[in-house]
Amino acid sequence: MKNILNIYTGVMLLAMLVSSCHKDLDLQPINDITADIVYSSPEGYKQAFAKVYASYALTGGGGSGSSDLGGIDAGTSDFLRLYWNVQELASDEALCAWQDPGIPELNFMTWNSNNVLLKGLYARSLYQITVANDFLRESTDDKLTARNISDTNAEQIRIYALEARFLRAYQYWILMDLFGNPTFITEEDAISKVPPQQISRTDLFHYIESELLAIEAGMAEPRQNEYGRADKAAAWLLLARLYLNAEVYLGSGNGKYTEAIEYANRVINSGYMLQTNYHHLFLADNDQNNTEIILTINYDAIRSQNFGGTTFLINSSISGDMNPASFGVPNGGWGGNRSKATLPQKFNDITGATDRRAMFFGSSPVINDVAVFAQGLAVTKFRNVDVNGEPAPSNDGTQTSVDFPLFRLADAYLIYAEAVLRGGTGGDQATALNYVNRLRERAYGNTSGNVTSISLDFILEERAREFYWEAYRRTDLIRFNRYTEATYTWPFKGGNQTGTGVQDFRTIFPLPASDVIANPNLTQNPGY
C-alpha cells in the first residue's frame, strides 16, 4: 500500500549516507558504507530513492525518537509538523495552548532569528534538498555507465532523478515562500569546506520555474505513478502555485496569472476528479480509491513512527475529554491546537444552509487564556479511522496512518478562479464560478450553497473553508495583503487579545541567526 515508505524503513543503512552537518566536511566515513556500495545496483538506487521521499515522513532512520537534525526535539523536527506550525499558528486559523520553545512567538507573530521552530524548518528543508542532491549526484549517465547499469534499469533511475528534482524544487519553493533568500546548493556544488552561496528570491523563483518546466515532460502521466509519488499533475500544480504568487515573490506588477490559469487547467483536465465526500479526504484509508489527492506524505503507524505528521496533527487537535478512541487514537489527545474565533466564523452562511466542511468541537469560539485548550473550538477534520469509522491499526494507540494531502485537485479549481479575477487570460468568469460551485455543492450536498458571483475577497474566504488545517493559510493571507495589516486582524495577532497590525517585514521569516553567523555569504532578511 505504501511501498516507498516501506522500502525505506527496511533499509536503515541509508540513514548513514547523508549525515547531519559537521564543521569539517572532509571527514572520511567511519564505516564501510560508501556511495559506491549503496548505489552499486538498481535495487540500491531504488532504496536510495525511497530515502528521498521518506525523509518527508520520518524524522530519522532510528525510529520515532531519532532525528536527522540536531538542536531540536526529534518529534518536533518532522517536516509537516514544522511547516504546519508556521503556516497555521502564524495566521488567522490556529492557536496553540503549549508553551514549548518557539510556539508562543508564532502564536503572537513576535518571532526573531533564534526561533527554534523556524531554525528547524529551515534545516529540515535544506536536509531534504541535500538528500535529493546526493541522489542526483549519483545518478548521472557517467555514474550509471561506470556501475554497469543500463537499458531499462538506467531509464528507470532517470525517472527517479526527475522526481528527486521535483521534490527538491518543492522544498526550494518552501524556502522561497517562507525565508525569501536562502542558502542554495545543487548536485553541481562540490562537497567541501566552502560555505554555500545565498540566492535571491527572484533568482530562486526562476530556478524553480526552470526546473519544473524541464522535468514535467518526462514525469509519469497523471494518475499513472505509484501511490505517493509525484506525476506530471504535481509538477503542474506546483507551477500554478508558483505563478499565482509571482507578485509576492517578484514584486508588484510582475504577475503571472495567465500562466497560473494555464497550469491549473492542465491539472483540472488531467483525469483527477473531486472526491465525492469531503470528509473522506482526511481519514486513514484516504490512500484507497481517492481520485482527488495528487500527492501525499505517507504515514504508517505500524511500519514507521513519528511524533510529527498526522500523528501530531490529530493528537494536538484533540484532548482526552473528546473521546480520542473515536479519532482512532485511544491513548492520544494532547490538547494543543484549536481554532481562533476567526476560523469558525467563516462558515456562518447567511442562507442558513450547512457547510459540511465545518468540523469543530466545543461550545464557544472565544479564547481568553491561550494556555487553556478547552477555550475555543477544536478542529476535528483529520481522524485515524476509515470511512466506516473503524480505527486504523496503531502500534501504541497514538500513532496514525492518515496520509497528508500536499496537493489536491480543489486547489487547481480555486487557483483558476482567483487568477481569472486577477486579470489572467485564457480563462473566463463563468468557468471560474462553475469551479467554485463544484466545491460548494460537495460541501453542502446540493446546490443550496451555490453563489451567483465571486470576488477576490470571497475567494480568500473560500480557500479558508476548503483548506483550513492543511497549511495553506499564511501564504494566502500574504498574497491578499491581509497578513501584517492593521485593517485585518485576528485574536492574539501581534500579542494583543483582540489583534493588531504587525511590521511588514514579517511576511518573510528570518534566516536562522546561527546560519548567518556561521556563513559569511549570508545576509539576514530586512527587519531581523
GROMACS .gro file of N, CA and C in nm, residues 317-397:
model
  243
  317SER      N    1  -0.480   1.828   1.806
  317SER     CA    2  -0.606   1.898   1.782
  317SER      C    3  -0.721   1.848   1.868
  318ILE      N    4  -0.695   1.747   1.950
  318ILE     CA    5  -0.800   1.696   2.038
  318ILE      C    6  -0.743   1.678   2.179
  319SER      N    7  -0.831   1.663   2.275
  319SER     CA    8  -0.790   1.638   2.414
  319SER      C    9  -0.847   1.506   2.462
  320GLY      N   10  -0.804   1.464   2.579
  320GLY     CA   11  -0.856   1.341   2.638
  320GLY      C   12  -1.003   1.347   2.671
  321ASP      N   13  -1.061   1.466   2.674
  321ASP     CA   14  -1.204   1.483   2.703
  321ASP      C   15  -1.291   1.471   2.578
  322MET      N   16  -1.227   1.445   2.463
  322MET     CA   17  -1.302   1.443   2.336
  322MET      C   18  -1.317   1.301   2.281
  323ASN      N   19  -1.308   1.201   2.368
  323ASN     CA   20  -1.318   1.062   2.325
  323ASN      C   21  -1.216   1.031   2.215
  324PRO      N   22  -1.087   1.029   2.250
  324PRO     CA   23  -0.983   1.005   2.149
  324PRO      C   24  -1.003   0.876   2.070
  325ALA      N   25  -1.066   0.775   2.130
  325ALA     CA   26  -1.087   0.649   2.058
  325ALA      C   27  -1.169   0.671   1.931
  326SER      N   28  -1.259   0.768   1.932
  326SER     CA   29  -1.340   0.795   1.813
  326SER      C   30  -1.258   0.858   1.702
  327PHE      N   31  -1.139   0.904   1.736
  327PHE     CA   32  -1.046   0.956   1.637
  327PHE      C   33  -0.939   0.852   1.600
  328GLY      N   34  -0.954   0.731   1.652
  328GLY     CA   35  -0.858   0.625   1.622
  328GLY      C   36  -0.730   0.632   1.701
  329VAL      N   37  -0.729   0.713   1.808
  329VAL     CA   38  -0.610   0.726   1.893
  329VAL      C   39  -0.653   0.713   2.039
  330PRO      N   40  -0.688   0.592   2.085
  330PRO     CA   41  -0.744   0.576   2.219
  330PRO      C   42  -0.653   0.622   2.331
  331ASN      N   43  -0.523   0.623   2.306
  331ASN     CA   44  -0.428   0.669   2.408
  331ASN      C   45  -0.378   0.810   2.379
  332GLY      N   46  -0.442   0.878   2.285
  332GLY     CA   47  -0.396   1.009   2.242
  332GLY      C   48  -0.476   1.124   2.299
  333GLY      N   49  -0.460   1.239   2.237
  333GLY     CA   50  -0.527   1.361   2.281
  333GLY      C   51  -0.433   1.448   2.359
  334TRP      N   52  -0.359   1.534   2.289
  334TRP     CA   53  -0.254   1.613   2.353
  334TRP      C   54  -0.300   1.754   2.391
  335GLY      N   55  -0.417   1.796   2.344
  335GLY     CA   56  -0.472   1.926   2.383
  335GLY      C   57  -0.383   2.043   2.348
  336GLY      N   58  -0.351   2.061   2.221
  336GLY     CA   59  -0.262   2.169   2.181
  336GLY      C   60  -0.326   2.273   2.091
  337ASN      N   61  -0.358   2.237   1.968
  337ASN     CA   62  -0.403   2.333   1.867
  337ASN      C   63  -0.554   2.336   1.854
  338ARG      N   64  -0.611   2.454   1.858
  338ARG     CA   65  -0.753   2.472   1.829
  338ARG      C   66  -0.768   2.599   1.746
  339SER      N   67  -0.890   2.624   1.702
  339SER     CA   68  -0.912   2.735   1.609
  339SER      C   69  -0.922   2.869   1.682
  340LYS      N   70  -0.872   2.971   1.614
  340LYS     CA   71  -0.905   3.107   1.655
  340LYS      C   72  -1.049   3.135   1.612
  341ALA      N   73  -1.113   3.229   1.678
  341ALA     CA   74  -1.255   3.256   1.651
  341ALA      C   75  -1.280   3.294   1.506
  342THR      N   76  -1.179   3.349   1.440
  342THR     CA   77  -1.196   3.393   1.301
  342THR      C   78  -1.218   3.276   1.205
  343LEU      N   79  -1.176   3.154   1.241
  343LEU     CA   80  -1.196   3.041   1.150
  343LEU      C   81  -1.340   2.992   1.148
  344PRO      N   82  -1.401   2.952   1.259
  344PRO     CA   83  -1.540   2.906   1.250
  344PRO      C   84  -1.636   3.014   1.200
  345GLN      N   85  -1.600   3.141   1.222
  345GLN     CA   86  -1.687   3.248   1.172
  345GLN      C   87  -1.701   3.245   1.020
  346LYS      N   88  -1.605   3.189   0.951
  346LYS     CA   89  -1.609   3.187   0.804
  346LYS      C   90  -1.714   3.089   0.752
  347PHE      N   91  -1.769   3.008   0.840
  347PHE     CA   92  -1.871   2.911   0.799
  347PHE      C   93  -2.012   2.959   0.833
  348ASN      N   94  -2.028   3.084   0.874
  348ASN     CA   95  -2.160   3.139   0.905
  348ASN      C   96  -2.230   3.175   0.775
  349ASP      N   97  -2.305   3.084   0.720
  349ASP     CA   98  -2.371   3.104   0.591
  349ASP      C   99  -2.501   3.182   0.609
  350ILE      N  100  -2.514   3.291   0.536
  350ILE     CA  101  -2.632   3.376   0.551
  350ILE      C  102  -2.759   3.309   0.500
  351THR      N  103  -2.744   3.202   0.419
  351THR     CA  104  -2.863   3.135   0.367
  351THR      C  105  -2.922   3.039   0.470
  352GLY      N  106  -2.846   3.011   0.575
  352GLY     CA  107  -2.893   2.916   0.675
  352GLY      C  108  -2.861   2.772   0.642
  353ALA      N  109  -2.804   2.749   0.524
  353ALA     CA  110  -2.764   2.613   0.485
  353ALA      C  111  -2.637   2.574   0.560
  354THR      N  112  -2.608   2.445   0.560
  354THR     CA  113  -2.496   2.392   0.637
  354THR      C  114  -2.381   2.353   0.547
  355ASP      N  115  -2.267   2.413   0.571
  355ASP     CA  116  -2.143   2.377   0.501
  355ASP      C  117  -2.081   2.261   0.577
  356ARG      N  118  -2.080   2.144   0.517
  356ARG     CA  119  -2.035   2.025   0.587
  356ARG      C  120  -1.883   2.016   0.599
  357ARG      N  121  -1.813   2.112   0.544
  357ARG     CA  122  -1.668   2.117   0.565
  357ARG      C  123  -1.634   2.165   0.706
  358ALA      N  124  -1.728   2.228   0.773
  358ALA     CA  125  -1.705   2.279   0.908
  358ALA      C  126  -1.705   2.164   1.007
  359MET      N  127  -1.588   2.135   1.063
  359MET     CA  128  -1.576   2.024   1.157
  359MET      C  129  -1.510   2.076   1.285
  360PHE      N  130  -1.595   2.113   1.381
  360PHE     CA  131  -1.549   2.175   1.505
  360PHE      C  132  -1.612   2.105   1.626
  361PHE      N  133  -1.547   2.124   1.741
  361PHE     CA  134  -1.596   2.067   1.867
  361PHE      C  135  -1.583   2.171   1.975
  362GLY      N  136  -1.689   2.193   2.051
  362GLY     CA  137  -1.685   2.289   2.159
  362GLY      C  138  -1.809   2.375   2.160
  363SER      N  139  -1.817   2.463   2.259
  363SER     CA  140  -1.938   2.544   2.276
  363SER      C  141  -1.917   2.691   2.245
  364SER      N  142  -1.792   2.739   2.252
  364SER     CA  143  -1.768   2.881   2.229
  364SER      C  144  -1.636   2.899   2.154
  365PRO      N  145  -1.634   2.985   2.052
  365PRO     CA  146  -1.510   3.009   1.978
  365PRO      C  147  -1.414   3.104   2.049
  366VAL      N  148  -1.456   3.162   2.160
  366VAL     CA  149  -1.378   3.267   2.225
  366VAL      C  150  -1.265   3.206   2.310
  367ILE      N  151  -1.147   3.265   2.298
  367ILE     CA  152  -1.032   3.225   2.379
  367ILE      C  153  -0.985   3.346   2.459
  368ASN      N  154  -0.988   3.332   2.589
  368ASN     CA  155  -0.935   3.437   2.677
  368ASN      C  156  -0.797   3.403   2.730
  369ASP      N  157  -0.771   3.274   2.750
  369ASP     CA  158  -0.643   3.227   2.802
  369ASP      C  159  -0.583   3.131   2.701
  370VAL      N  160  -0.474   3.170   2.637
  370VAL     CA  161  -0.412   3.088   2.532
  370VAL      C  162  -0.380   2.949   2.583
  371ALA      N  163  -0.340   2.937   2.709
  371ALA     CA  164  -0.292   2.810   2.764
  371ALA      C  165  -0.403   2.711   2.797
  372VAL      N  166  -0.529   2.750   2.783
  372VAL     CA  167  -0.641   2.661   2.817
  372VAL      C  168  -0.700   2.607   2.687
  373PHE      N  169  -0.671   2.481   2.656
  373PHE     CA  170  -0.714   2.422   2.530
  373PHE      C  171  -0.866   2.419   2.517
  374ALA      N  172  -0.936   2.402   2.627
  374ALA     CA  173  -1.082   2.391   2.623
  374ALA      C  174  -1.149   2.519   2.577
  375GLN      N  175  -1.077   2.631   2.582
  375GLN     CA  176  -1.132   2.756   2.529
  375GLN      C  177  -1.111   2.759   2.378
  376GLY      N  178  -1.215   2.798   2.306
  376GLY     CA  179  -1.210   2.795   2.161
  376GLY      C  180  -1.266   2.665   2.108
  377LEU      N  181  -1.283   2.657   1.976
  377LEU     CA  182  -1.338   2.536   1.914
  377LEU      C  183  -1.225   2.449   1.860
  378ALA      N  184  -1.226   2.322   1.899
  378ALA     CA  185  -1.130   2.226   1.845
  378ALA      C  186  -1.168   2.193   1.700
  379VAL      N  187  -1.069   2.151   1.623
  379VAL     CA  188  -1.089   2.113   1.482
  379VAL      C  189  -1.080   1.962   1.471
  380THR      N  190  -1.183   1.900   1.414
  380THR     CA  191  -1.192   1.754   1.408
  380THR      C  192  -1.182   1.702   1.265
  381LYS      N  193  -1.109   1.771   1.182
  381LYS     CA  194  -1.105   1.742   1.038
  381LYS      C  195  -1.033   1.610   1.007
  382PHE      N  196  -0.922   1.583   1.075
  382PHE     CA  197  -0.843   1.462   1.049
  382PHE      C  198  -0.875   1.357   1.155
  383ARG      N  199  -0.893   1.232   1.112
  383ARG     CA  200  -0.922   1.122   1.204
  383ARG      C  201  -0.849   0.995   1.158
  384ASN      N  202  -0.799   0.920   1.253
  384ASN     CA  203  -0.730   0.794   1.222
  384ASN      C  204  -0.828   0.677   1.219
  385VAL      N  205  -0.935   0.695   1.143
  385VAL     CA  206  -1.036   0.590   1.124
  385VAL      C  207  -1.066   0.582   0.975
  386ASP      N  208  -1.127   0.471   0.931
  386ASP     CA  209  -1.161   0.458   0.790
  386ASP      C  210  -1.301   0.515   0.763
  387VAL      N  211  -1.348   0.500   0.641
  387VAL     CA  212  -1.476   0.561   0.603
  387VAL      C  213  -1.593   0.499   0.680
  388ASN      N  214  -1.571   0.381   0.739
  388ASN     CA  215  -1.676   0.316   0.819
  388ASN      C  216  -1.663   0.346   0.967
  389GLY      N  217  -1.567   0.431   1.002
  389GLY     CA  218  -1.547   0.467   1.142
  389GLY      C  219  -1.459   0.370   1.219
  390GLU      N  220  -1.403   0.269   1.150
  390GLU     CA  221  -1.317   0.172   1.216
  390GLU      C  222  -1.177   0.229   1.233
  391PRO      N  223  -1.118   0.217   1.353
  391PRO     CA  224  -0.985   0.272   1.374
  391PRO      C  225  -0.879   0.198   1.294
  392ALA      N  226  -0.782   0.272   1.245
  392ALA     CA  227  -0.669   0.211   1.176
  392ALA      C  228  -0.576   0.149   1.278
  393PRO      N  229  -0.504   0.043   1.242
  393PRO     CA  230  -0.408  -0.015   1.336
  393PRO      C  231  -0.306   0.088   1.382
  394SER      N  232  -0.270   0.082   1.510
  394SER     CA  233  -0.172   0.174   1.565
  394SER      C  234  -0.085   0.097   1.662
  395ASN      N  235   0.044   0.122   1.657
  395ASN     CA  236   0.136   0.047   1.743
  395ASN      C  237   0.119   0.080   1.891
  396ASP      N  238   0.068   0.200   1.922
  396ASP     CA  239   0.060   0.241   2.062
  396ASP      C  240  -0.068   0.316   2.097
  397GLY      N  241  -0.164   0.318   2.005
  397GLY     CA  242  -0.287   0.391   2.031
  397GLY      C  243  -0.274   0.541   2.017
   0.00000   0.00000   0.00000
